[in-house]
Amino acid sequence: MTLRVGLIGTGTIGRDHIRRLTHVLSGVEIVGVTDIDQARAAAAAPAGAEVFATPTALISSEKVQAVIICSWGPAHEEQLLACIAAGKPVFCEKPLVTSEAAALRVMEAEVSFGSRLVQVGFMRRFDSDYRRLKAIIDCGELGAPLLFHSVHRNASVPEGLYTSEMPLNDTLVHDADISRWLLGDEIGGVEVRLPKQSRRGGDLRDPVVVLLHMVSGALVNVEISVNIAYGYDIRGEVSCESGTASLPLRPATIIRDIHGVRQAVPADWRERFSDAYDQEFREWIFAAGQGTATGPSTWDGYAATLVADAALWAVKNRSLERVNMRDRPAIYAPERDQLTQTSMKSAS
Ligand code: NAP
């Protein structure tokens, strides 16, 4: 059975997802696209796909079985609520939404629907290096995890469009989510340190260092550098009671020349996480075909939103800000997700 998908937002990542769903993955067809800029949507539409005038028209179309949201964060809430009201599975790029109140509205709508429909685009959970790292932590041979060092470096960000809040309310969500997932823990508090500012970004506050206080007492330190020139460099190392485990350096061709010996660094997230995005969508297509969702949930998007808000307050108040999550609704219980993952494995 082919899953008939409508995609909202044909910008940078929307077009990359259209490419992978059209040319890389199977079992899926993009039957409709939409964007504020209709000409951009028409240029990105695969052969045979309809260009819808609005997200509402796309979501309500009978042609569209499941939806992918790649618009910008502030538009996500309205589009997610429309998908849930229509009972359609939806993949939403991060961030889920941009405020705690919006996250709660989406969660309440999904809980009222009665089962999961939303998967959030935290693609690191689908990366084979992160999955191996998690398996090592989970098997317990190194003892309990105590510290996680997470490094998130971008070569550059769009000048004028990327503001000093964005390392905390746009970029940090990936590190927050992967920390909760890797350590199997919740984030209870957030501190932020602002070291000497890079001269490369003008007024942009860069880099930033974030300290996540996990509920178990473990600590996560995150370096976010968004203008570091040399490439997109994602690193992670977990210190446990009797050993450490880290992400490997990605294999890359070794170049020897007059400058010495060197290996290329990925240019951006598309290159570094290409395989992870493919796997993320393989799992989404399977679950959406069954009318449900697995993987990163509205609950995880809500947690990341709270951490981002707390980080912004931590800068303003120069304090450790507490993160107070609500009780987790039953539809987001990890066991439920595992059940669906198991049925997926036995079916594939
Ligand atoms: P982008 O290039 O600006 O693309 C967003 C597109 O959506 C633009 O064409 C935009 O039109 C359109 N749009 C905005 N609001 C809309 C609405 N209400 N209805 C229909 N179309 C709308 O941004 P991007 O880099 O692709 O990012 C899109 C989303 O993906 C963001 O949430 C971002 O955080 C996320 N993202 C995730 C990753 C990841 O690693 N998972 C990586 C990159 C981006 P206008 O330009 O005219 O506003």
mmCIF file with all atom_site columns, C-alpha atoms in Angstrom, residues 166-299:
data_model
loop_
_atom_site.group_PDB
_atom_site.id
_atom_site.type_symbol
_atom_site.label_atom_id
_atom_site.label_alt_id
_atom_site.label_comp_id
_atom_site.label_asym_id
_atom_site.label_entity_id
_atom_site.label_seq_id
_atom_site.pdbx_PDB_ins_code
_atom_site.Cartn_x
_atom_site.Cartn_y
_atom_site.Cartn_z
_atom_site.occupancy
_atom_site.B_iso_or_equiv
_atom_site.pdbx_formal_charge
_atom_site.auth_seq_id
_atom_site.auth_comp_id
_atom_site.auth_asym_id
_atom_site.auth_atom_id
_atom_site.pdbx_PDB_model_num
ATOM 1   C CA . MET A 1 166 ? 17.718 31.040 18.295 1.00 0.00 ? 166 MET A CA 1
ATOM 2   C CA . PRO A 1 167 ? 20.651 29.015 19.692 1.00 0.00 ? 167 PRO A CA 1
ATOM 3   C CA . LEU A 1 168 ? 18.349 28.524 22.695 1.00 0.00 ? 168 LEU A CA 1
ATOM 4   C CA . ASN A 1 169 ? 14.846 28.320 21.197 1.00 0.00 ? 169 ASN A CA 1
ATOM 5   C CA . ASP A 1 170 ? 15.661 26.731 17.823 1.00 0.00 ? 170 ASP A CA 1
ATOM 6   C CA . THR A 1 171 ? 18.994 24.865 17.946 1.00 0.00 ? 171 THR A CA 1
ATOM 7   C CA . LEU A 1 172 ? 19.085 23.626 21.573 1.00 0.00 ? 172 LEU A CA 1
ATOM 8   C CA . VAL A 1 173 ? 15.894 21.558 21.092 1.00 0.00 ? 173 VAL A CA 1
ATOM 9   C CA . HIS A 1 174 ? 17.947 18.860 19.304 1.00 0.00 ? 174 HIS A CA 1
ATOM 10  C CA . ASP A 1 175 ? 20.470 18.583 22.168 1.00 0.00 ? 175 ASP A CA 1
ATOM 11  C CA . ALA A 1 176 ? 17.705 18.670 24.786 1.00 0.00 ? 176 ALA A CA 1
ATOM 12  C CA . ASP A 1 177 ? 15.789 15.898 23.058 1.00 0.00 ? 177 ASP A CA 1
ATOM 13  C CA . ILE A 1 178 ? 18.796 13.669 22.455 1.00 0.00 ? 178 ILE A CA 1
ATOM 14  C CA . SER A 1 179 ? 19.895 14.083 26.090 1.00 0.00 ? 179 SER A CA 1
ATOM 15  C CA . ARG A 1 180 ? 16.498 12.938 27.420 1.00 0.00 ? 180 ARG A CA 1
ATOM 16  C CA . TRP A 1 181 ? 16.427 10.021 24.978 1.00 0.00 ? 181 TRP A CA 1
ATOM 17  C CA . LEU A 1 182 ? 20.034 8.862  25.433 1.00 0.00 ? 182 LEU A CA 1
ATOM 18  C CA . LEU A 1 183 ? 20.033 9.067  29.213 1.00 0.00 ? 183 LEU A CA 1
ATOM 19  C CA . GLY A 1 184 ? 16.404 7.931  29.680 1.00 0.00 ? 184 GLY A CA 1
ATOM 20  C CA . ASP A 1 185 ? 15.951 10.889 32.009 1.00 0.00 ? 185 ASP A CA 1
ATOM 21  C CA . GLU A 1 186 ? 14.041 14.159 32.197 1.00 0.00 ? 186 GLU A CA 1
ATOM 22  C CA . ILE A 1 187 ? 15.509 17.660 32.341 1.00 0.00 ? 187 ILE A CA 1
ATOM 23  C CA . GLY A 1 188 ? 14.798 19.334 35.687 1.00 0.00 ? 188 GLY A CA 1
ATOM 24  C CA . GLY A 1 189 ? 16.731 22.594 35.319 1.00 0.00 ? 189 GLY A CA 1
ATOM 25  C CA . VAL A 1 190 ? 18.684 24.736 32.857 1.00 0.00 ? 190 VAL A CA 1
ATOM 26  C CA . GLU A 1 191 ? 21.606 27.155 33.217 1.00 0.00 ? 191 GLU A CA 1
ATOM 27  C CA . VAL A 1 192 ? 23.239 29.166 30.427 1.00 0.00 ? 192 VAL A CA 1
ATOM 28  C CA . ARG A 1 193 ? 26.728 30.662 30.246 1.00 0.00 ? 193 ARG A CA 1
ATOM 29  C CA . LEU A 1 194 ? 27.743 33.247 27.661 1.00 0.00 ? 194 LEU A CA 1
ATOM 30  C CA . PRO A 1 195 ? 31.480 33.047 26.976 1.00 0.00 ? 195 PRO A CA 1
ATOM 31  C CA . LYS A 1 196 ? 33.537 35.586 25.041 1.00 0.00 ? 196 LYS A CA 1
ATOM 32  C CA . GLN A 1 197 ? 31.580 36.401 21.885 1.00 0.00 ? 197 GLN A CA 1
ATOM 33  C CA . SER A 1 198 ? 32.821 35.409 18.435 1.00 0.00 ? 198 SER A CA 1
ATOM 34  C CA . ARG A 1 199 ? 33.607 38.419 16.208 1.00 0.00 ? 199 ARG A CA 1
ATOM 35  C CA . ARG A 1 200 ? 32.411 36.517 13.147 1.00 0.00 ? 200 ARG A CA 1
ATOM 36  C CA . GLY A 1 201 ? 28.677 37.001 13.814 1.00 0.00 ? 201 GLY A CA 1
ATOM 37  C CA . GLY A 1 202 ? 28.410 40.743 14.488 1.00 0.00 ? 202 GLY A CA 1
ATOM 38  C CA . ASP A 1 203 ? 25.858 41.205 17.279 1.00 0.00 ? 203 ASP A CA 1
ATOM 39  C CA . LEU A 1 204 ? 24.927 37.515 17.299 1.00 0.00 ? 204 LEU A CA 1
ATOM 40  C CA . ARG A 1 205 ? 25.420 36.019 20.751 1.00 0.00 ? 205 ARG A CA 1
ATOM 41  C CA . ASP A 1 206 ? 27.636 33.069 19.845 1.00 0.00 ? 206 ASP A CA 1
ATOM 42  C CA . PRO A 1 207 ? 28.799 30.679 21.226 1.00 0.00 ? 207 PRO A CA 1
ATOM 43  C CA . VAL A 1 208 ? 26.621 29.678 24.182 1.00 0.00 ? 208 VAL A CA 1
ATOM 44  C CA . VAL A 1 209 ? 27.119 26.970 26.774 1.00 0.00 ? 209 VAL A CA 1
ATOM 45  C CA . VAL A 1 210 ? 24.070 25.309 28.319 1.00 0.00 ? 210 VAL A CA 1
ATOM 46  C CA . LEU A 1 211 ? 24.029 23.121 31.399 1.00 0.00 ? 211 LEU A CA 1
ATOM 47  C CA . LEU A 1 212 ? 21.081 20.738 31.617 1.00 0.00 ? 212 LEU A CA 1
ATOM 48  C CA . HIS A 1 213 ? 20.387 19.354 35.095 1.00 0.00 ? 213 HIS A CA 1
ATOM 49  C CA . MET A 1 214 ? 18.799 15.938 34.646 1.00 0.00 ? 214 MET A CA 1
ATOM 50  C CA . VAL A 1 215 ? 16.273 14.774 37.242 1.00 0.00 ? 215 VAL A CA 1
ATOM 51  C CA . SER A 1 216 ? 18.543 11.813 38.176 1.00 0.00 ? 216 SER A CA 1
ATOM 52  C CA . GLY A 1 217 ? 21.350 14.264 39.020 1.00 0.00 ? 217 GLY A CA 1
ATOM 53  C CA . ALA A 1 218 ? 23.327 13.597 35.817 1.00 0.00 ? 218 ALA A CA 1
ATOM 54  C CA . LEU A 1 219 ? 24.591 16.737 34.051 1.00 0.00 ? 219 LEU A CA 1
ATOM 55  C CA . VAL A 1 220 ? 24.696 17.600 30.346 1.00 0.00 ? 220 VAL A CA 1
ATOM 56  C CA . ASN A 1 221 ? 26.889 20.376 29.012 1.00 0.00 ? 221 ASN A CA 1
ATOM 57  C CA . VAL A 1 222 ? 26.056 21.642 25.527 1.00 0.00 ? 222 VAL A CA 1
ATOM 58  C CA . GLU A 1 223 ? 28.270 23.830 23.365 1.00 0.00 ? 223 GLU A CA 1
ATOM 59  C CA . ILE A 1 224 ? 26.291 25.632 20.689 1.00 0.00 ? 224 ILE A CA 1
ATOM 60  C CA . SER A 1 225 ? 28.450 27.468 18.147 1.00 0.00 ? 225 SER A CA 1
ATOM 61  C CA . VAL A 1 226 ? 26.484 28.545 15.102 1.00 0.00 ? 226 VAL A CA 1
ATOM 62  C CA . ASN A 1 227 ? 29.088 30.440 13.106 1.00 0.00 ? 227 ASN A CA 1
ATOM 63  C CA . ILE A 1 228 ? 32.240 28.360 13.363 1.00 0.00 ? 228 ILE A CA 1
ATOM 64  C CA . ALA A 1 229 ? 33.191 28.492 9.662  1.00 0.00 ? 229 ALA A CA 1
ATOM 65  C CA . TYR A 1 230 ? 34.757 25.046 9.183  1.00 0.00 ? 230 TYR A CA 1
ATOM 66  C CA . GLY A 1 231 ? 31.601 22.903 8.929  1.00 0.00 ? 231 GLY A CA 1
ATOM 67  C CA . TYR A 1 232 ? 28.706 21.169 10.689 1.00 0.00 ? 232 TYR A CA 1
ATOM 68  C CA . ASP A 1 233 ? 30.235 19.263 13.575 1.00 0.00 ? 233 ASP A CA 1
ATOM 69  C CA . ILE A 1 234 ? 28.084 17.221 15.965 1.00 0.00 ? 234 ILE A CA 1
ATOM 70  C CA . ARG A 1 235 ? 29.795 15.400 18.810 1.00 0.00 ? 235 ARG A CA 1
ATOM 71  C CA . GLY A 1 236 ? 28.727 13.552 21.935 1.00 0.00 ? 236 GLY A CA 1
ATOM 72  C CA . GLU A 1 237 ? 30.425 11.693 24.737 1.00 0.00 ? 237 GLU A CA 1
ATOM 73  C CA . VAL A 1 238 ? 28.828 10.047 27.771 1.00 0.00 ? 238 VAL A CA 1
ATOM 74  C CA . SER A 1 239 ? 30.848 9.518  30.957 1.00 0.00 ? 239 SER A CA 1
ATOM 75  C CA . CYS A 1 240 ? 29.515 6.602  32.973 1.00 0.00 ? 240 CYS A CA 1
ATOM 76  C CA . GLU A 1 241 ? 30.594 5.039  36.278 1.00 0.00 ? 241 GLU A CA 1
ATOM 77  C CA . SER A 1 242 ? 33.131 2.707  34.729 1.00 0.00 ? 242 SER A CA 1
ATOM 78  C CA . GLY A 1 243 ? 33.867 4.002  31.249 1.00 0.00 ? 243 GLY A CA 1
ATOM 79  C CA . THR A 1 244 ? 32.941 6.423  28.523 1.00 0.00 ? 244 THR A CA 1
ATOM 80  C CA . ALA A 1 245 ? 31.228 6.060  25.165 1.00 0.00 ? 245 ALA A CA 1
ATOM 81  C CA . SER A 1 246 ? 31.263 8.598  22.368 1.00 0.00 ? 246 SER A CA 1
ATOM 82  C CA . LEU A 1 247 ? 29.970 9.170  18.864 1.00 0.00 ? 247 LEU A CA 1
ATOM 83  C CA . PRO A 1 248 ? 32.631 8.146  16.324 1.00 0.00 ? 248 PRO A CA 1
ATOM 84  C CA . LEU A 1 249 ? 34.186 10.651 13.975 1.00 0.00 ? 249 LEU A CA 1
ATOM 85  C CA . ARG A 1 250 ? 32.311 10.170 10.706 1.00 0.00 ? 250 ARG A CA 1
ATOM 86  C CA . PRO A 1 251 ? 34.325 8.300  8.077  1.00 0.00 ? 251 PRO A CA 1
ATOM 87  C CA . ALA A 1 252 ? 35.549 10.669 5.373  1.00 0.00 ? 252 ALA A CA 1
ATOM 88  C CA . THR A 1 253 ? 38.148 10.478 2.641  1.00 0.00 ? 253 THR A CA 1
ATOM 89  C CA . ILE A 1 254 ? 41.648 11.267 3.912  1.00 0.00 ? 254 ILE A CA 1
ATOM 90  C CA . ILE A 1 255 ? 43.318 14.015 1.914  1.00 0.00 ? 255 ILE A CA 1
ATOM 91  C CA . ARG A 1 256 ? 47.094 14.493 1.960  1.00 0.00 ? 256 ARG A CA 1
ATOM 92  C CA . ASP A 1 257 ? 48.472 17.615 0.337  1.00 0.00 ? 257 ASP A CA 1
ATOM 93  C CA . ILE A 1 258 ? 50.770 20.539 0.935  1.00 0.00 ? 258 ILE A CA 1
ATOM 94  C CA . HIS A 1 259 ? 48.670 21.562 3.958  1.00 0.00 ? 259 HIS A CA 1
ATOM 95  C CA . GLY A 1 260 ? 49.092 18.171 5.615  1.00 0.00 ? 260 GLY A CA 1
ATOM 96  C CA . VAL A 1 261 ? 46.602 15.342 6.264  1.00 0.00 ? 261 VAL A CA 1
ATOM 97  C CA . ARG A 1 262 ? 42.909 16.242 6.581  1.00 0.00 ? 262 ARG A CA 1
ATOM 98  C CA . GLN A 1 263 ? 39.363 14.918 6.334  1.00 0.00 ? 263 GLN A CA 1
ATOM 99  C CA . ALA A 1 264 ? 36.353 16.903 5.168  1.00 0.00 ? 264 ALA A CA 1
ATOM 100 C CA . VAL A 1 265 ? 33.714 17.902 7.748  1.00 0.00 ? 265 VAL A CA 1
ATOM 101 C CA . PRO A 1 266 ? 30.020 17.741 6.659  1.00 0.00 ? 266 PRO A CA 1
ATOM 102 C CA . ALA A 1 267 ? 28.840 21.070 5.258  1.00 0.00 ? 267 ALA A CA 1
ATOM 103 C CA . ASP A 1 268 ? 25.456 21.022 6.974  1.00 0.00 ? 268 ASP A CA 1
ATOM 104 C CA . TRP A 1 269 ? 22.697 18.941 8.567  1.00 0.00 ? 269 TRP A CA 1
ATOM 105 C CA . ARG A 1 270 ? 21.552 17.583 5.187  1.00 0.00 ? 270 ARG A CA 1
ATOM 106 C CA . GLU A 1 271 ? 24.922 15.879 4.693  1.00 0.00 ? 271 GLU A CA 1
ATOM 107 C CA . ARG A 1 272 ? 25.553 14.771 8.301  1.00 0.00 ? 272 ARG A CA 1
ATOM 108 C CA . PHE A 1 273 ? 22.079 13.355 8.963  1.00 0.00 ? 273 PHE A CA 1
ATOM 109 C CA . SER A 1 274 ? 21.058 12.233 5.472  1.00 0.00 ? 274 SER A CA 1
ATOM 110 C CA . ASP A 1 275 ? 20.739 8.559  6.486  1.00 0.00 ? 275 ASP A CA 1
ATOM 111 C CA . ALA A 1 276 ? 18.971 9.500  9.737  1.00 0.00 ? 276 ALA A CA 1
ATOM 112 C CA . TYR A 1 277 ? 16.310 11.487 7.841  1.00 0.00 ? 277 TYR A CA 1
ATOM 113 C CA . ASP A 1 278 ? 15.795 8.499  5.525  1.00 0.00 ? 278 ASP A CA 1
ATOM 114 C CA . GLN A 1 279 ? 15.316 6.147  8.486  1.00 0.00 ? 279 GLN A CA 1
ATOM 115 C CA . GLU A 1 280 ? 13.079 8.662  10.284 1.00 0.00 ? 280 GLU A CA 1
ATOM 116 C CA . PHE A 1 281 ? 10.740 8.637  7.295  1.00 0.00 ? 281 PHE A CA 1
ATOM 117 C CA . ARG A 1 282 ? 10.892 4.862  6.799  1.00 0.00 ? 282 ARG A CA 1
ATOM 118 C CA . GLU A 1 283 ? 9.536  4.468  10.341 1.00 0.00 ? 283 GLU A CA 1
ATOM 119 C CA . TRP A 1 284 ? 7.032  7.307  9.906  1.00 0.00 ? 284 TRP A CA 1
ATOM 120 C CA . ILE A 1 285 ? 5.672  5.840  6.650  1.00 0.00 ? 285 ILE A CA 1
ATOM 121 C CA . PHE A 1 286 ? 5.115  2.465  8.337  1.00 0.00 ? 286 PHE A CA 1
ATOM 122 C CA . ALA A 1 287 ? 3.329  3.937  11.369 1.00 0.00 ? 287 ALA A CA 1
ATOM 123 C CA . ALA A 1 288 ? 1.324  6.502  9.377  1.00 0.00 ? 288 ALA A CA 1
ATOM 124 C CA . GLY A 1 289 ? 0.144  3.697  7.083  1.00 0.00 ? 289 GLY A CA 1
ATOM 125 C CA . GLN A 1 290 ? -1.408 2.152  10.199 1.00 0.00 ? 290 GLN A CA 1
ATOM 126 C CA . GLY A 1 291 ? -3.030 5.474  11.130 1.00 0.00 ? 291 GLY A CA 1
ATOM 127 C CA . THR A 1 292 ? -0.684 6.158  14.041 1.00 0.00 ? 292 THR A CA 1
ATOM 128 C CA . ALA A 1 293 ? 2.749  7.553  14.984 1.00 0.00 ? 293 ALA A CA 1
ATOM 129 C CA . THR A 1 294 ? 5.855  6.298  16.804 1.00 0.00 ? 294 THR A CA 1
ATOM 130 C CA . GLY A 1 295 ? 9.207  7.853  17.732 1.00 0.00 ? 295 GLY A CA 1
ATOM 131 C CA . PRO A 1 296 ? 9.547  11.426 19.047 1.00 0.00 ? 296 PRO A CA 1
ATOM 132 C CA . SER A 1 297 ? 6.092  12.518 20.197 1.00 0.00 ? 297 SER A CA 1
ATOM 133 C CA . THR A 1 298 ? 4.125  15.621 21.117 1.00 0.00 ? 298 THR A CA 1
ATOM 134 C CA . TRP A 1 299 ? 5.286  14.900 24.679 1.00 0.00 ? 299 TRP A CA 1
#
